[in-house]
């Protein structure tokens, strides 16, 4: 098949997306496909040219990728580096190349990639793509809305509120929540802008940091406990994986720096607790209408109360990502996982 793996973009997870895209492109080429790895923002070439036969030179046409740094990218510098300086998210030839592909593998993370806008645009263009649709993407991306869907479907989630920048309450005692708490951007990913708050002064600093990334934040009760994740493929949960950072919490650095986190799959949990967490993961996916594949993040406190934190509609596929490890635990290697995602995605177009 001729496949475009779409990565990059203009979210704080741009570098992570490239790592995902590079891994996916390599696996799909191993499976025998002709694959172009494409930066959705930079596009391919800034000149008008005949694209016929481009998949025969797919590796030459692909974006060259470097590793993930320890901090989020400078997006303003990325914008300045594009030659045409267009405000359009789609770079030169992106739509044309995606229309030429038999399917687009979405390796995007964060804003634009997971919020449903690209999915909606592709639906209008008649472009086939992997993953769930535009509406479920938008619901899952919004942590405030997804928490409401969880609560409405009896899926436990930490108590919390959402605040807009222009009407934010900077005094914690007036929010109805207490210390410690967690402050995070409402639609961000990879834990960028997330803070655990222990003092009133820290609360104001945490709000400033979260509002640096977007205009709405979620403040929720801090749950002290173990961190887990459960992938869901075609509404069926994979084995539970435990994430244990050596220092701090599962932030941007601990997610992508090799050796900074101990990950155990299947997680060492009583069978009843594992099954219950898997059931909640499946129910969370169904409540948001997430098709194809997704991943739910959980906390488990000392009394074995579990809490679903959020849903990820395009889970990471890097060398340290969780979903591939969970798939491996049931005998599905990385190339097989990528192929399975494509197969399920194509079924929705039949």
XYZ file of C-alpha atoms in Angstrom:
350
model
C 0.000 0.000 0.000
C 0.980 3.637 -0.481
C 0.833 5.197 2.990
C 1.519 8.671 4.365
C 2.569 8.761 8.024
C 1.591 12.239 9.180
C 3.621 13.701 12.051
C 5.004 16.938 13.457
C 2.570 19.820 13.432
C 2.340 22.711 15.874
C 1.651 21.154 19.261
C 3.980 20.974 22.240
C 4.254 17.263 21.406
C 5.783 17.930 17.973
C 9.044 16.118 18.750
C 7.230 13.151 20.287
C 5.078 12.934 17.168
C 8.185 12.676 14.990
C 9.478 9.814 17.152
C 6.130 8.037 16.798
C 6.016 8.688 13.061
C 9.557 7.502 12.477
C 8.918 4.226 14.323
C 5.635 3.648 12.492
C 7.135 4.420 9.078
C 10.004 1.991 9.698
C 7.590 -0.759 10.785
C 5.261 -0.266 7.814
C 8.187 -0.367 5.381
C 9.226 -3.628 7.020
C 5.697 -4.845 6.295
C 6.243 -4.110 2.598
C 4.430 -0.776 2.231
C 5.693 2.336 0.441
C 5.668 5.002 3.147
C 6.238 8.754 3.168
C 6.848 10.296 6.597
C 5.435 13.809 6.274
C 5.466 16.873 8.559
C 1.906 18.209 8.415
C 3.142 21.790 8.960
C 6.302 21.889 6.845
C 4.904 19.699 4.072
C 6.896 18.475 1.098
C 8.829 20.964 -1.058
C 7.881 24.605 -1.404
C 7.768 24.438 -5.199
C 5.093 23.322 -7.587
C 6.110 19.978 -8.993
C 4.727 16.797 -10.462
C 4.119 14.364 -7.588
C 3.489 11.376 -9.844
C 5.559 8.383 -8.765
C 6.569 9.964 -5.473
C 5.759 6.818 -3.490
C 8.409 4.966 -5.525
C 10.951 7.309 -3.917
C 9.162 7.479 -0.591
C 12.203 7.407 1.687
C 13.853 10.196 -0.277
C 10.671 12.291 0.035
C 10.292 11.638 3.774
C 10.975 14.095 6.589
C 14.265 13.430 8.361
C 13.799 12.992 12.119
C 16.054 13.644 15.116
C 15.467 12.489 18.705
C 13.204 13.840 21.451
C 14.761 16.568 23.590
C 14.090 16.957 27.310
C 11.843 19.994 26.822
C 8.901 20.933 24.636
C 9.826 22.514 21.262
C 9.917 26.248 20.472
C 6.831 26.452 18.262
C 7.372 30.099 17.334
C 10.780 29.155 15.937
C 9.126 26.319 14.000
C 6.615 28.756 12.495
C 9.363 31.184 11.482
C 11.285 28.420 9.738
C 8.565 27.672 7.163
C 9.437 29.341 3.871
C 5.949 30.302 2.717
C 5.005 31.777 6.149
C 1.414 30.720 5.579
C -0.845 30.523 8.668
C -2.356 27.294 7.297
C -1.592 24.192 9.370
C -1.238 22.112 6.205
C 2.149 22.706 4.627
C 2.886 22.570 0.897
C 1.596 19.441 -0.879
C 0.273 17.824 2.321
C -3.322 17.481 1.149
C -2.222 16.378 -2.327
C 0.043 13.644 -0.942
C -2.568 12.463 1.565
C -5.158 12.199 -1.211
C -2.715 10.084 -3.219
C -2.219 7.661 -0.319
C -4.440 4.652 0.277
C -4.538 5.603 3.951
C -2.893 8.177 6.211
C -1.441 6.863 9.462
C -1.950 9.665 11.984
C 1.178 9.860 14.149
C 0.203 13.295 15.468
C -0.107 14.123 19.166
C -1.725 17.018 20.984
C -3.377 20.066 19.445
C -4.562 19.735 15.829
C -3.637 16.035 15.713
C -5.867 14.726 18.494
C -8.519 17.443 18.758
C -10.510 16.336 15.704
C -9.784 19.191 13.332
C -7.521 17.249 10.979
C -9.916 14.298 11.079
C -12.789 16.607 10.109
C -10.775 18.111 7.254
C -9.827 14.662 5.973
C -13.472 13.573 6.092
C -14.333 16.521 3.839
C -11.499 15.684 1.437
C -12.407 11.987 1.396
C -9.007 11.021 2.844
C -8.861 7.752 4.770
C -6.990 7.879 8.077
C -6.202 5.750 11.108
C -7.835 6.157 14.488
C -11.128 7.486 15.728
C -13.249 10.232 14.128
C -13.384 13.981 14.634
C -16.134 14.162 17.277
C -14.744 11.509 19.613
C -11.270 13.029 19.177
C -12.563 16.432 20.265
C -14.365 14.990 23.303
C -11.369 12.999 24.507
C -8.952 15.887 23.963
C -10.955 18.101 26.318
C -10.138 16.829 29.824
C -13.078 18.723 31.323
C -15.616 17.208 28.915
C -14.136 13.716 29.093
C -14.300 13.790 32.906
C -18.001 14.626 32.617
C -18.546 11.672 30.292
C -16.673 9.395 32.700
C -18.800 10.546 35.638
C -22.029 10.152 33.653
C -21.049 6.548 32.874
C -20.009 5.666 36.455
C -16.321 5.574 35.562
C -14.441 6.900 38.623
C -12.357 10.029 38.012
C -10.786 12.566 40.384
C -12.991 15.424 41.533
C -12.121 18.601 39.674
C -13.137 21.845 38.015
C -12.249 23.750 34.844
C -11.256 27.411 34.739
C -10.906 29.905 31.882
C -8.055 32.394 31.899
C -10.321 35.457 31.926
C -12.419 34.214 34.870
C -9.922 32.092 36.803
C -10.114 31.904 40.576
C -6.556 32.310 41.847
C -7.464 31.489 45.446
C -7.612 27.732 45.958
C -9.887 27.898 49.004
C -12.581 29.532 46.864
C -12.573 26.696 44.309
C -13.994 24.077 46.676
C -10.839 21.961 46.322
C -8.040 21.508 48.828
C -4.316 20.843 48.834
C -2.645 18.926 47.382
C -4.133 19.261 43.904
C -3.111 18.956 40.262
C -3.257 21.769 37.710
C -3.019 20.979 34.006
C -3.918 22.440 30.613
C -7.359 21.258 29.532
C -6.310 19.975 26.107
C -2.578 19.412 26.390
C -0.690 16.143 26.321
C 2.570 14.495 27.415
C 2.116 16.203 30.825
C 3.361 19.517 29.401
C 2.304 22.323 31.751
C 1.168 19.919 34.496
C 1.981 20.729 38.145
C 1.353 18.994 41.451
C 0.500 21.739 43.950
C 1.402 21.538 47.645
C 1.040 25.180 48.794
C -1.198 28.168 48.049
C 1.767 29.984 46.505
C 2.491 26.963 44.302
C -1.142 27.037 43.138
C -0.753 30.475 41.596
C 2.511 29.478 39.933
C 0.873 26.306 38.597
C -1.982 28.305 37.077
C 0.506 30.645 35.406
C 2.380 27.680 33.938
C -0.775 25.943 32.678
C -2.182 29.162 31.200
C 1.110 29.596 29.370
C 0.008 26.747 27.117
C -3.708 27.432 26.673
C -6.691 29.446 27.906
C -8.464 26.726 29.902
C -7.110 24.552 32.698
C -8.360 21.706 34.863
C -7.757 21.656 38.618
C -8.405 18.320 40.291
C -7.830 16.494 43.541
C -4.386 14.941 43.844
C -4.543 11.160 44.154
C -1.530 9.609 45.826
C -0.985 6.196 44.341
C 0.405 4.009 41.597
C 0.135 4.962 37.926
C -1.215 2.624 35.254
C -2.319 2.672 31.651
C -4.596 0.418 29.609
C -4.650 0.328 25.826
C -7.891 -0.490 24.020
C -7.910 -1.887 20.484
C -11.264 -2.269 18.752
C -13.013 -1.878 22.165
C -10.960 -4.726 23.706
C -8.561 -3.883 26.537
C -4.916 -4.921 26.439
C -3.004 -5.970 29.587
C -2.529 -3.283 32.252
C 0.905 -1.628 32.384
C 2.303 0.043 35.517
C 4.418 3.198 35.208
C 6.797 3.944 38.075
C 9.033 7.024 37.543
C 12.323 6.821 39.417
C 11.882 10.482 40.404
C 8.836 12.745 40.537
C 5.724 11.944 38.516
C 5.174 10.769 34.954
C 6.025 14.129 33.348
C 7.423 14.985 29.889
C 10.997 14.060 30.818
C 10.077 10.765 32.488
C 7.875 9.772 29.563
C 10.555 10.062 26.909
C 13.967 9.798 28.588
C 15.124 6.202 28.439
C 15.771 4.662 31.843
C 13.848 7.285 33.832
C 10.779 5.097 34.410
C 10.213 1.461 35.336
C 7.363 -0.002 33.290
C 5.888 -3.392 34.172
C 3.533 -5.236 31.837
C 1.427 -7.063 32.747
C 1.222 -5.001 35.933
C 1.665 -6.842 39.224
C -1.913 -6.529 40.450
C -4.540 -8.912 41.798
C -6.494 -10.359 38.894
C -9.758 -8.798 40.072
C -8.245 -5.296 40.092
C -6.643 -5.749 36.663
C -9.931 -6.927 35.171
C -11.831 -4.035 36.738
C -9.343 -1.509 35.366
C -9.569 -3.099 31.913
C -13.351 -2.962 32.103
C -13.259 0.730 33.015
C -10.878 1.340 30.097
C -13.268 -0.324 27.667
C -16.223 1.592 29.116
C -14.303 4.871 28.882
C -13.566 4.244 25.211
C -17.214 3.436 24.532
C -18.470 6.454 26.490
C -16.425 8.786 24.279
C -17.077 6.822 21.078
C -13.391 6.018 20.542
C -12.994 3.559 17.683
C -9.905 1.728 16.399
C -7.481 2.244 19.301
C -6.920 4.440 22.336
C -5.296 4.409 25.764
C -6.678 5.273 29.197
C -4.539 6.461 32.103
C -5.356 5.450 35.689
C -4.290 5.994 39.289
C -4.764 3.402 42.026
C -4.628 4.620 45.638
C -3.528 2.702 48.715
C -7.081 1.446 49.320
C -7.314 0.106 45.753
C -9.709 2.830 44.615
C -9.007 3.504 40.935
C -9.460 6.715 38.989
C -9.507 7.227 35.235
C -7.536 10.389 34.475
C -7.901 10.821 30.729
C -8.171 9.212 27.317
C -5.520 9.306 24.594
C -6.874 8.956 21.055
C -3.514 8.682 19.261
C -1.266 6.976 21.838
C 2.471 7.335 21.493
C 4.342 4.779 19.411
C 7.897 5.655 20.440
C 10.568 3.272 21.727
C 9.382 3.986 25.300
C 5.620 4.158 24.633
C 3.091 2.155 26.589
C 0.685 0.799 23.967
C 3.368 -1.146 22.044
C 4.544 -2.732 25.304
C 0.992 -3.804 26.127
C 0.530 -5.264 22.639
C 3.827 -7.116 22.980
C 2.504 -8.727 26.168
C -0.190 -10.492 24.103
C 2.248 -11.540 21.384
C 1.725 -8.638 18.955
C 5.037 -7.094 17.877
C 5.343 -3.491 16.714
C 4.942 -4.085 12.949
C 1.915 -6.303 13.654
C 0.412 -3.594 15.870
C 0.804 -0.972 13.142
C -0.758 -3.323 10.599
C -3.656 -4.107 12.921
C -4.375 -0.408 13.394
C -4.507 0.070 9.630
C -6.779 -2.942 9.142
C -9.281 -1.801 11.781
C -9.186 1.761 10.431
C -9.945 0.639 6.880
C -12.948 -1.368 8.077
C -14.845 1.816 8.935
C -14.730 2.811 5.258
C -16.164 -0.456 3.960
